[in-house]
Amino acid sequence: MKISKMPKLTPSGLRINQARLSETIHETCKWGSAHRWGEGPNDTGMARLTLTDDDAKVRRWFADEVRKLGCSLSIDQMGNMFARQSGRLRSNAPMIAMGSHLDTQPRGGRYDGILGVTSALEVLRTMRENDFQTNYDVGIVNWTNEEGARFPKSMCSSGVWAGGIPIQAAWDLRDIQDERVSLRSELERHGYLGDIPCSHEAYPLGAHFELHIEQGPILPETSRSIGVVTGAQGYRWLTFTVTGQDAHTGTTPFSARRDPLLAASKMIVASNEVAKRHGALASTGILKLPENSSTNTVASEVAFTLDIRHPKDDVVHAVEKECLQTFQRISSEDGKGVRLEWTMDTDSPATQFHPDCIQSIKTAANGLLGEEGWMEITSGAGHDSVYTSRHCPTAMIFVPCRDGVSHHPTEYCTPEDCALGTQALLESVVDYDQRLFNKG
């Protein structure tokens, strides 16, 4: 039987407010709610892409809420928002951060990213109302464009912060629907092009803890309530452009065609077969045809994305290599052939999180649930914590989501599991802070 009930006594003696947390989650979702799937007031998904008007509104809400708690707020040149609450030592050491993101997928849900930021806010609220101070400063980070749905580079701003993505390349990213709009132009439009350089040197973090829904079925299937995330699998995003030639579908025989859509379709199917052979995953999420395409015309060009994932980097590389070889062969199979070009959009190697942060989460999970209530787990998705782990101790906490569904309007995490995960986040930060203090 699943263990999820909060114990009467928590390790810290503090208890987060489940009702307030739930109310806050759904309050933030009034900006960008979409894709209604039920009759209840919260039975919608989300479409709050980064740096849209709705994202700007929820950012202003977040700024107001952290200032009410007495936090200082800093914004860097990628729009990352750093809220900082002083510890009793008034130390100049980098803050212990709780971070995630408020942007969503176009057909996303109410918990991916959103839970991580709102739970961190609930942790600070709980500490403040109980006059509880950590030894060192603690705070929250709202990372910009984690999803990469509007400006196509995932974990974009944490990547710039970590030095993994050049800031000019990030600023130059174009809106996937309107190439006239850049990420930088939207930062400027909403007033979120901050003065602080976006780098781990300019705004270092002492640690980074992230609460997130699992986005998969493992926790529900194993009846565990907390996942102690030890790392994240590697992945690569690529974009392929297949160029052919316009032709009349009624007068051009197959032998005379250069059909990019036929070739792209075969490539996508082949990528699935290659991934299966390697025990990996390969997925296409975007397929683009020219706007002037016609029913009775062979398309001139097709672009599609490929997302390759596996916990081992060498397997990711092997799948990529075999896909490229297979795609080149397919490009010459039919008619007069097509031209194939490709770019690497994101390269995120497999990541191992920091043992000290992992131990703090294990200590918290044991104190709340006992050893049977939690498990170690590897993240199948990328998160901002992947980049922060390059420059500060980092780990993540997973909580179950219904049927493992995420990136979908019906994504759901029970109020009880949200509260339990938030309590685990609080306990982990308190434990880590005390460990630092004890080390002197």
PDB file of C-alpha atoms in Angstrom, residues 45-335:
ATOM      1  CA  GLY A  45      -4.380  22.522 -18.716  1.00  0.00           C
ATOM      2  CA  MET A  46      -1.941  25.350 -19.316  1.00  0.00           C
ATOM      3  CA  ALA A  47      -0.548  27.275 -22.276  1.00  0.00           C
ATOM      4  CA  ARG A  48       1.838  29.743 -20.641  1.00  0.00           C
ATOM      5  CA  LEU A  49       4.813  29.853 -22.946  1.00  0.00           C
ATOM      6  CA  THR A  50       7.828  31.765 -21.766  1.00  0.00           C
ATOM      7  CA  LEU A  51       7.795  35.561 -22.018  1.00  0.00           C
ATOM      8  CA  THR A  52       4.235  35.738 -23.308  1.00  0.00           C
ATOM      9  CA  ASP A  53       1.914  38.268 -21.686  1.00  0.00           C
ATOM     10  CA  ASP A  54       0.625  35.586 -19.299  1.00  0.00           C
ATOM     11  CA  ASP A  55       4.159  34.642 -18.296  1.00  0.00           C
ATOM     12  CA  ALA A  56       4.926  38.304 -17.607  1.00  0.00           C
ATOM     13  CA  LYS A  57       1.844  38.489 -15.361  1.00  0.00           C
ATOM     14  CA  VAL A  58       2.787  35.440 -13.300  1.00  0.00           C
ATOM     15  CA  ARG A  59       6.331  36.803 -13.000  1.00  0.00           C
ATOM     16  CA  ARG A  60       4.980  40.043 -11.554  1.00  0.00           C
ATOM     17  CA  TRP A  61       2.838  38.015  -9.147  1.00  0.00           C
ATOM     18  CA  PHE A  62       5.909  36.032  -8.057  1.00  0.00           C
ATOM     19  CA  ALA A  63       7.891  39.231  -7.514  1.00  0.00           C
ATOM     20  CA  ASP A  64       5.120  40.659  -5.328  1.00  0.00           C
ATOM     21  CA  GLU A  65       4.846  37.486  -3.235  1.00  0.00           C
ATOM     22  CA  VAL A  66       8.550  37.145  -2.450  1.00  0.00           C
ATOM     23  CA  ARG A  67       8.836  40.827  -1.570  1.00  0.00           C
ATOM     24  CA  LYS A  68       5.959  40.395   0.886  1.00  0.00           C
ATOM     25  CA  LEU A  69       8.187  37.855   2.643  1.00  0.00           C
ATOM     26  CA  GLY A  70      11.031  40.347   2.903  1.00  0.00           C
ATOM     27  CA  CYS A  71      13.117  38.715   0.186  1.00  0.00           C
ATOM     28  CA  SER A  72      15.452  40.645  -2.028  1.00  0.00           C
ATOM     29  CA  LEU A  73      14.847  40.052  -5.738  1.00  0.00           C
ATOM     30  CA  SER A  74      17.492  40.066  -8.457  1.00  0.00           C
ATOM     31  CA  ILE A  75      16.936  39.585 -12.197  1.00  0.00           C
ATOM     32  CA  ASP A  76      19.713  38.684 -14.603  1.00  0.00           C
ATOM     33  CA  GLN A  77      20.136  39.277 -18.313  1.00  0.00           C
ATOM     34  CA  MET A  78      18.139  36.152 -19.199  1.00  0.00           C
ATOM     35  CA  GLY A  79      15.216  37.126 -16.979  1.00  0.00           C
ATOM     36  CA  ASN A  80      16.042  34.544 -14.307  1.00  0.00           C
ATOM     37  CA  MET A  81      14.503  35.679 -11.021  1.00  0.00           C
ATOM     38  CA  PHE A  82      16.466  35.129  -7.782  1.00  0.00           C
ATOM     39  CA  ALA A  83      14.531  35.710  -4.540  1.00  0.00           C
ATOM     40  CA  ARG A  84      16.756  35.651  -1.437  1.00  0.00           C
ATOM     41  CA  GLN A  85      15.823  35.393   2.244  1.00  0.00           C
ATOM     42  CA  SER A  86      18.489  36.180   4.834  1.00  0.00           C
ATOM     43  CA  GLY A  87      19.703  33.522   7.240  1.00  0.00           C
ATOM     44  CA  ARG A  88      20.566  34.231  10.875  1.00  0.00           C
ATOM     45  CA  LEU A  89      24.317  34.286  10.171  1.00  0.00           C
ATOM     46  CA  ARG A  90      23.954  37.131   7.660  1.00  0.00           C
ATOM     47  CA  SER A  91      26.560  35.261   5.654  1.00  0.00           C
ATOM     48  CA  ASN A  92      27.828  36.401   2.258  1.00  0.00           C
ATOM     49  CA  ALA A  93      27.904  32.776   1.121  1.00  0.00           C
ATOM     50  CA  PRO A  94      25.766  31.970  -1.945  1.00  0.00           C
ATOM     51  CA  MET A  95      22.189  31.103  -1.049  1.00  0.00           C
ATOM     52  CA  ILE A  96      20.753  27.599  -0.862  1.00  0.00           C
ATOM     53  CA  ALA A  97      18.264  27.741  -3.724  1.00  0.00           C
ATOM     54  CA  MET A  98      15.006  26.009  -4.489  1.00  0.00           C
ATOM     55  CA  GLY A  99      14.480  26.366  -8.217  1.00  0.00           C
ATOM     56  CA  SER A 100      12.210  25.470 -11.106  1.00  0.00           C
ATOM     57  CA  HIS A 101      10.175  27.311 -13.752  1.00  0.00           C
ATOM     58  CA  LEU A 102       6.775  28.911 -14.360  1.00  0.00           C
ATOM     59  CA  ASP A 103       6.635  28.517 -18.153  1.00  0.00           C
ATOM     60  CA  THR A 104       4.687  25.585 -19.618  1.00  0.00           C
ATOM     61  CA  GLN A 105       4.224  23.598 -22.776  1.00  0.00           C
ATOM     62  CA  PRO A 106       1.574  24.782 -25.309  1.00  0.00           C
ATOM     63  CA  ARG A 107      -0.630  21.892 -24.155  1.00  0.00           C
ATOM     64  CA  GLY A 108       0.815  21.499 -20.691  1.00  0.00           C
ATOM     65  CA  GLY A 109      -0.570  20.948 -17.231  1.00  0.00           C
ATOM     66  CA  ARG A 110      -0.703  22.726 -13.874  1.00  0.00           C
ATOM     67  CA  TYR A 111       2.232  21.064 -12.117  1.00  0.00           C
ATOM     68  CA  ASP A 112       5.289  20.697 -14.368  1.00  0.00           C
ATOM     69  CA  GLY A 113       7.642  23.431 -13.160  1.00  0.00           C
ATOM     70  CA  ILE A 114       4.836  25.312 -11.451  1.00  0.00           C
ATOM     71  CA  LEU A 115       4.889  22.985  -8.431  1.00  0.00           C
ATOM     72  CA  GLY A 116       8.627  23.554  -8.010  1.00  0.00           C
ATOM     73  CA  VAL A 117       8.278  27.338  -7.740  1.00  0.00           C
ATOM     74  CA  THR A 118       5.066  27.441  -5.702  1.00  0.00           C
ATOM     75  CA  SER A 119       6.346  24.798  -3.277  1.00  0.00           C
ATOM     76  CA  ALA A 120       9.501  26.840  -2.718  1.00  0.00           C
ATOM     77  CA  LEU A 121       7.313  29.855  -1.988  1.00  0.00           C
ATOM     78  CA  GLU A 122       5.326  27.777   0.514  1.00  0.00           C
ATOM     79  CA  VAL A 123       8.581  26.731   2.214  1.00  0.00           C
ATOM     80  CA  LEU A 124       9.572  30.382   2.726  1.00  0.00           C
ATOM     81  CA  ARG A 125       6.074  31.300   3.897  1.00  0.00           C
ATOM     82  CA  THR A 126       6.128  28.464   6.436  1.00  0.00           C
ATOM     83  CA  MET A 127       9.528  29.493   7.759  1.00  0.00           C
ATOM     84  CA  ARG A 128       8.511  33.136   8.087  1.00  0.00           C
ATOM     85  CA  GLU A 129       5.220  32.550   9.895  1.00  0.00           C
ATOM     86  CA  ASN A 130       7.027  30.291  12.375  1.00  0.00           C
ATOM     87  CA  ASP A 131       9.890  32.768  12.897  1.00  0.00           C
ATOM     88  CA  PHE A 132      12.249  30.062  11.699  1.00  0.00           C
ATOM     89  CA  GLN A 133      15.590  31.091  10.248  1.00  0.00           C
ATOM     90  CA  THR A 134      18.070  28.934   8.450  1.00  0.00           C
ATOM     91  CA  ASN A 135      21.725  29.528   9.234  1.00  0.00           C
ATOM     92  CA  TYR A 136      22.575  30.552   5.672  1.00  0.00           C
ATOM     93  CA  ASP A 137      20.516  32.493   3.162  1.00  0.00           C
ATOM     94  CA  VAL A 138      17.889  30.506   1.271  1.00  0.00           C
ATOM     95  CA  GLY A 139      15.803  31.432  -1.722  1.00  0.00           C
ATOM     96  CA  ILE A 140      13.965  30.660  -4.930  1.00  0.00           C
ATOM     97  CA  VAL A 141      14.926  30.755  -8.595  1.00  0.00           C
ATOM     98  CA  ASN A 142      12.398  31.061 -11.407  1.00  0.00           C
ATOM     99  CA  TRP A 143      14.393  29.973 -14.455  1.00  0.00           C
ATOM    100  CA  THR A 144      13.442  31.413 -17.875  1.00  0.00           C
ATOM    101  CA  ASN A 145      12.463  29.229 -20.858  1.00  0.00           C
ATOM    102  CA  GLU A 146      13.037  25.853 -19.225  1.00  0.00           C
ATOM    103  CA  GLU A 147      10.571  24.161 -21.559  1.00  0.00           C
ATOM    104  CA  GLY A 148      12.069  25.499 -24.776  1.00  0.00           C
ATOM    105  CA  ALA A 149       8.596  25.332 -26.299  1.00  0.00           C
ATOM    106  CA  ARG A 150       8.421  28.877 -27.654  1.00  0.00           C
ATOM    107  CA  PHE A 151      12.156  29.526 -28.062  1.00  0.00           C
ATOM    108  CA  PRO A 152      13.506  26.080 -28.991  1.00  0.00           C
ATOM    109  CA  LYS A 153      16.270  25.320 -26.528  1.00  0.00           C
ATOM    110  CA  SER A 154      15.353  23.496 -23.340  1.00  0.00           C
ATOM    111  CA  MET A 155      16.752  24.527 -19.937  1.00  0.00           C
ATOM    112  CA  CYS A 156      17.835  27.599 -21.825  1.00  0.00           C
ATOM    113  CA  SER A 157      18.575  30.171 -19.149  1.00  0.00           C
ATOM    114  CA  SER A 158      20.004  27.790 -16.576  1.00  0.00           C
ATOM    115  CA  GLY A 159      22.220  26.687 -19.462  1.00  0.00           C
ATOM    116  CA  VAL A 160      23.427  30.251 -19.972  1.00  0.00           C
ATOM    117  CA  TRP A 161      23.940  30.624 -16.207  1.00  0.00           C
ATOM    118  CA  ALA A 162      26.041  27.448 -16.194  1.00  0.00           C
ATOM    119  CA  GLY A 163      28.127  28.533 -19.169  1.00  0.00           C
ATOM    120  CA  GLY A 164      26.766  25.774 -21.379  1.00  0.00           C
ATOM    121  CA  ILE A 165      24.909  28.084 -23.783  1.00  0.00           C
ATOM    122  CA  PRO A 166      26.333  31.396 -25.100  1.00  0.00           C
ATOM    123  CA  ILE A 167      24.053  34.249 -24.083  1.00  0.00           C
ATOM    124  CA  GLN A 168      24.011  35.740 -27.574  1.00  0.00           C
ATOM    125  CA  ALA A 169      22.823  32.417 -29.001  1.00  0.00           C
ATOM    126  CA  ALA A 170      20.061  32.344 -26.390  1.00  0.00           C
ATOM    127  CA  TRP A 171      19.063  35.959 -27.017  1.00  0.00           C
ATOM    128  CA  ASP A 172      18.909  35.239 -30.761  1.00  0.00           C
ATOM    129  CA  LEU A 173      16.489  32.316 -30.407  1.00  0.00           C
ATOM    130  CA  ARG A 174      13.345  32.929 -32.463  1.00  0.00           C
ATOM    131  CA  ASP A 175       9.712  32.358 -31.591  1.00  0.00           C
ATOM    132  CA  ILE A 176       8.814  29.021 -33.164  1.00  0.00           C
ATOM    133  CA  GLN A 177       5.703  30.588 -34.738  1.00  0.00           C
ATOM    134  CA  ASP A 178       7.067  34.048 -35.578  1.00  0.00           C
ATOM    135  CA  GLU A 179      10.711  34.443 -36.548  1.00  0.00           C
ATOM    136  CA  ARG A 180      10.459  38.222 -36.212  1.00  0.00           C
ATOM    137  CA  VAL A 181      10.312  37.779 -32.415  1.00  0.00           C
ATOM    138  CA  SER A 182      13.492  36.937 -30.502  1.00  0.00           C
ATOM    139  CA  LEU A 183      13.941  35.886 -26.898  1.00  0.00           C
ATOM    140  CA  ARG A 184      15.834  39.102 -26.225  1.00  0.00           C
ATOM    141  CA  SER A 185      13.126  41.290 -27.762  1.00  0.00           C
ATOM    142  CA  GLU A 186      10.556  39.686 -25.451  1.00  0.00           C
ATOM    143  CA  LEU A 187      12.796  40.153 -22.411  1.00  0.00           C
ATOM    144  CA  GLU A 188      13.013  43.832 -23.331  1.00  0.00           C
ATOM    145  CA  ARG A 189       9.284  44.150 -24.055  1.00  0.00           C
ATOM    146  CA  HIS A 190       8.326  42.855 -20.601  1.00  0.00           C
ATOM    147  CA  GLY A 191      11.133  44.549 -18.680  1.00  0.00           C
ATOM    148  CA  TYR A 192      12.958  41.346 -17.754  1.00  0.00           C
ATOM    149  CA  LEU A 193      16.313  42.004 -19.396  1.00  0.00           C
ATOM    150  CA  GLY A 194      18.032  42.431 -16.046  1.00  0.00           C
ATOM    151  CA  ASP A 195      21.286  44.194 -15.239  1.00  0.00           C
ATOM    152  CA  ILE A 196      23.080  41.228 -13.656  1.00  0.00           C
ATOM    153  CA  PRO A 197      25.159  39.089 -16.038  1.00  0.00           C
ATOM    154  CA  CYS A 198      23.630  35.646 -16.426  1.00  0.00           C
ATOM    155  CA  SER A 199      26.424  33.495 -15.057  1.00  0.00           C
ATOM    156  CA  HIS A 200      27.303  31.346 -12.084  1.00  0.00           C
ATOM    157  CA  GLU A 201      30.121  33.777 -11.314  1.00  0.00           C
ATOM    158  CA  ALA A 202      27.841  36.828 -11.191  1.00  0.00           C
ATOM    159  CA  TYR A 203      25.118  35.107  -9.146  1.00  0.00           C
ATOM    160  CA  PRO A 204      26.507  31.918  -7.608  1.00  0.00           C
ATOM    161  CA  LEU A 205      24.323  29.404  -5.795  1.00  0.00           C
ATOM    162  CA  GLY A 206      25.358  27.433  -2.733  1.00  0.00           C
ATOM    163  CA  ALA A 207      23.076  24.520  -3.642  1.00  0.00           C
ATOM    164  CA  HIS A 208      20.010  23.834  -5.784  1.00  0.00           C
ATOM    165  CA  PHE A 209      17.037  21.695  -4.753  1.00  0.00           C
ATOM    166  CA  GLU A 210      14.163  21.127  -7.167  1.00  0.00           C
ATOM    167  CA  LEU A 211      10.780  19.550  -6.481  1.00  0.00           C
ATOM    168  CA  HIS A 212       9.064  18.177  -9.579  1.00  0.00           C
ATOM    169  CA  ILE A 213       6.380  15.737 -10.612  1.00  0.00           C
ATOM    170  CA  GLU A 214       7.938  12.515 -11.863  1.00  0.00           C
ATOM    171  CA  GLN A 215       6.375  12.770 -15.349  1.00  0.00           C
ATOM    172  CA  GLY A 216       6.413   8.986 -15.541  1.00  0.00           C
ATOM    173  CA  PRO A 217       4.731   5.922 -14.006  1.00  0.00           C
ATOM    174  CA  ILE A 218       7.461   4.464 -11.776  1.00  0.00           C
ATOM    175  CA  LEU A 219       6.429   5.986  -8.426  1.00  0.00           C
ATOM    176  CA  PRO A 220       2.725   5.083  -8.817  1.00  0.00           C
ATOM    177  CA  GLU A 221       3.580   1.573 -10.023  1.00  0.00           C
ATOM    178  CA  THR A 222       5.880   0.950  -7.050  1.00  0.00           C
ATOM    179  CA  SER A 223       3.526   2.616  -4.525  1.00  0.00           C
ATOM    180  CA  ARG A 224       6.210   5.080  -3.432  1.00  0.00           C
ATOM    181  CA  SER A 225       5.443   8.672  -2.517  1.00  0.00           C
ATOM    182  CA  ILE A 226       8.875  10.276  -2.912  1.00  0.00           C
ATOM    183  CA  GLY A 227      11.555   9.792  -5.536  1.00  0.00           C
ATOM    184  CA  VAL A 228      15.078  10.748  -4.493  1.00  0.00           C
ATOM    185  CA  VAL A 229      16.510  11.732  -7.860  1.00  0.00           C
ATOM    186  CA  THR A 230      20.149  10.721  -8.210  1.00  0.00           C
ATOM    187  CA  GLY A 231      20.671  12.072 -11.734  1.00  0.00           C
ATOM    188  CA  ALA A 232      19.181  12.601 -15.183  1.00  0.00           C
ATOM    189  CA  GLN A 233      19.545  10.679 -18.417  1.00  0.00           C
ATOM    190  CA  GLY A 234      21.334  12.204 -21.365  1.00  0.00           C
ATOM    191  CA  TYR A 235      19.563  13.556 -24.410  1.00  0.00           C
ATOM    192  CA  ARG A 236      20.117  15.334 -27.676  1.00  0.00           C
ATOM    193  CA  TRP A 237      17.741  17.448 -29.747  1.00  0.00           C
ATOM    194  CA  LEU A 238      18.334  17.708 -33.494  1.00  0.00           C
ATOM    195  CA  THR A 239      16.498  19.439 -36.323  1.00  0.00           C
ATOM    196  CA  PHE A 240      16.543  17.908 -39.811  1.00  0.00           C
ATOM    197  CA  THR A 241      15.724  19.809 -42.988  1.00  0.00           C
ATOM    198  CA  VAL A 242      14.805  17.692 -46.001  1.00  0.00           C
ATOM    199  CA  THR A 243      14.766  19.609 -49.277  1.00  0.00           C
ATOM    200  CA  GLY A 244      13.083  18.385 -52.451  1.00  0.00           C
ATOM    201  CA  GLN A 245      11.270  20.062 -55.319  1.00  0.00           C
ATOM    202  CA  ASP A 246       7.705  21.212 -55.892  1.00  0.00           C
ATOM    203  CA  ALA A 247       5.921  19.021 -58.424  1.00  0.00           C
ATOM    204  CA  HIS A 248       2.406  18.319 -59.653  1.00  0.00           C
ATOM    205  CA  THR A 249       1.062  15.168 -57.973  1.00  0.00           C
ATOM    206  CA  GLY A 250      -0.954  14.181 -61.026  1.00  0.00           C
ATOM    207  CA  THR A 251       1.618  14.598 -63.754  1.00  0.00           C
ATOM    208  CA  THR A 252       4.910  13.718 -62.029  1.00  0.00           C
ATOM    209  CA  PRO A 253       5.668   9.971 -61.801  1.00  0.00           C
ATOM    210  CA  PHE A 254       7.327   8.634 -58.652  1.00  0.00           C
ATOM    211  CA  SER A 255      10.583   8.107 -60.531  1.00  0.00           C
ATOM    212  CA  ALA A 256      10.861  11.828 -61.317  1.00  0.00           C
ATOM    213  CA  ARG A 257       9.994  13.168 -57.845  1.00  0.00           C
ATOM    214  CA  ARG A 258      12.091  14.715 -55.107  1.00  0.00           C
ATOM    215  CA  ASP A 259       9.604  14.206 -52.277  1.00  0.00           C
ATOM    216  CA  PRO A 260      10.850  15.486 -48.885  1.00  0.00           C
ATOM    217  CA  LEU A 261       7.726  14.556 -46.959  1.00  0.00           C
ATOM    218  CA  LEU A 262       7.936  10.917 -48.035  1.00  0.00           C
ATOM    219  CA  ALA A 263      11.605  10.822 -47.060  1.00  0.00           C
ATOM    220  CA  ALA A 264      10.991  12.577 -43.714  1.00  0.00           C
ATOM    221  CA  SER A 265       8.203  10.153 -42.881  1.00  0.00           C
ATOM    222  CA  LYS A 266      10.483   7.184 -43.510  1.00  0.00           C
ATOM    223  CA  MET A 267      13.218   8.785 -41.407  1.00  0.00           C
ATOM    224  CA  ILE A 268      10.902   9.293 -38.446  1.00  0.00           C
ATOM    225  CA  VAL A 269       9.757   5.666 -38.601  1.00  0.00           C
ATOM    226  CA  ALA A 270      13.364   4.516 -38.913  1.00  0.00           C
ATOM    227  CA  SER A 271      14.413   6.539 -35.857  1.00  0.00           C
ATOM    228  CA  ASN A 272      11.855   4.662 -33.782  1.00  0.00           C
ATOM    229  CA  GLU A 273      13.241   1.333 -34.953  1.00  0.00           C
ATOM    230  CA  VAL A 274      16.842   2.381 -34.270  1.00  0.00           C
ATOM    231  CA  ALA A 275      16.006   3.554 -30.760  1.00  0.00           C
ATOM    232  CA  LYS A 276      14.215   0.314 -29.938  1.00  0.00           C
ATOM    233  CA  ARG A 277      17.264  -1.716 -30.967  1.00  0.00           C
ATOM    234  CA  HIS A 278      19.393   0.251 -28.508  1.00  0.00           C
ATOM    235  CA  GLY A 279      16.850   0.306 -25.671  1.00  0.00           C
ATOM    236  CA  ALA A 280      16.657   4.087 -26.039  1.00  0.00           C
ATOM    237  CA  LEU A 281      13.958   6.626 -26.905  1.00  0.00           C
ATOM    238  CA  ALA A 282      13.630   8.694 -30.084  1.00  0.00           C
ATOM    239  CA  SER A 283      10.734  11.049 -30.680  1.00  0.00           C
ATOM    240  CA  THR A 284       9.620  13.671 -33.190  1.00  0.00           C
ATOM    241  CA  GLY A 285       7.572  16.517 -31.737  1.00  0.00           C
ATOM    242  CA  ILE A 286       7.609  19.075 -34.558  1.00  0.00           C
ATOM    243  CA  LEU A 287       7.009  18.560 -38.277  1.00  0.00           C
ATOM    244  CA  LYS A 288       6.996  21.673 -40.476  1.00  0.00           C
ATOM    245  CA  LEU A 289       5.821  22.106 -44.047  1.00  0.00           C
ATOM    246  CA  PRO A 290       5.804  25.360 -46.021  1.00  0.00           C
ATOM    247  CA  GLU A 291       2.688  27.492 -45.502  1.00  0.00           C
ATOM    248  CA  ASN A 292       2.032  27.451 -49.247  1.00  0.00           C
ATOM    249  CA  SER A 293       1.801  23.638 -49.391  1.00  0.00           C
ATOM    250  CA  SER A 294      -1.034  22.268 -51.490  1.00  0.00           C
ATOM    251  CA  THR A 295      -2.976  19.015 -51.688  1.00  0.00           C
ATOM    252  CA  ASN A 296      -1.982  18.412 -55.301  1.00  0.00           C
ATOM    253  CA  THR A 297       1.655  19.490 -55.040  1.00  0.00           C
ATOM    254  CA  VAL A 298       4.665  17.592 -53.758  1.00  0.00           C
ATOM    255  CA  ALA A 299       6.114  19.684 -50.941  1.00  0.00           C
ATOM    256  CA  SER A 300       9.366  21.541 -51.504  1.00  0.00           C
ATOM    257  CA  GLU A 301      10.816  21.191 -48.012  1.00  0.00           C
ATOM    258  CA  VAL A 302      10.132  19.514 -44.677  1.00  0.00           C
ATOM    259  CA  ALA A 303      11.746  20.077 -41.285  1.00  0.00           C
ATOM    260  CA  PHE A 304      11.382  17.786 -38.290  1.00  0.00           C
ATOM    261  CA  THR A 305      12.861  17.458 -34.819  1.00  0.00           C
ATOM    262  CA  LEU A 306      14.407  14.397 -33.217  1.00  0.00           C
ATOM    263  CA  ASP A 307      14.766  13.905 -29.447  1.00  0.00           C
ATOM    264  CA  ILE A 308      17.089  11.024 -28.445  1.00  0.00           C
ATOM    265  CA  ARG A 309      17.357   9.888 -24.772  1.00  0.00           C
ATOM    266  CA  HIS A 310      19.120   7.267 -22.690  1.00  0.00           C
ATOM    267  CA  PRO A 311      20.795   7.175 -19.234  1.00  0.00           C
ATOM    268  CA  LYS A 312      24.166   6.450 -20.905  1.00  0.00           C
ATOM    269  CA  ASP A 313      25.776   9.012 -23.188  1.00  0.00           C
ATOM    270  CA  ASP A 314      27.429   6.390 -25.400  1.00  0.00           C
ATOM    271  CA  VAL A 315      24.011   4.935 -26.238  1.00  0.00           C
ATOM    272  CA  VAL A 316      22.662   8.399 -27.130  1.00  0.00           C
ATOM    273  CA  HIS A 317      25.637   8.872 -29.447  1.00  0.00           C
ATOM    274  CA  ALA A 318      25.189   5.424 -30.999  1.00  0.00           C
ATOM    275  CA  VAL A 319      21.507   6.069 -31.757  1.00  0.00           C
ATOM    276  CA  GLU A 320      22.359   9.434 -33.276  1.00  0.00           C
ATOM    277  CA  LYS A 321      25.087   7.937 -35.469  1.00  0.00           C
ATOM    278  CA  GLU A 322      22.870   5.123 -36.727  1.00  0.00           C
ATOM    279  CA  CYS A 323      19.987   7.512 -37.392  1.00  0.00           C
ATOM    280  CA  LEU A 324      22.230   9.780 -39.449  1.00  0.00           C
ATOM    281  CA  GLN A 325      23.495   6.857 -41.505  1.00  0.00           C
ATOM    282  CA  THR A 326      19.967   5.558 -42.030  1.00  0.00           C
ATOM    283  CA  PHE A 327      18.601   8.974 -42.942  1.00  0.00           C
ATOM    284  CA  GLN A 328      21.343   9.478 -45.546  1.00  0.00           C
ATOM    285  CA  ARG A 329      20.407   6.157 -47.138  1.00  0.00           C
ATOM    286  CA  ILE A 330      16.695   7.052 -47.138  1.00  0.00           C
ATOM    287  CA  SER A 331      17.433  10.410 -48.781  1.00  0.00           C
ATOM    288  CA  SER A 332      18.458   8.641 -51.998  1.00  0.00           C
ATOM    289  CA  GLU A 333      15.908   5.797 -51.987  1.00  0.00           C
ATOM    290  CA  ASP A 334      12.953   7.277 -53.878  1.00  0.00           C
ATOM    291  CA  GLY A 335      12.763   9.041 -57.217  1.00  0.00           C
TER     292      GLY A 335
END
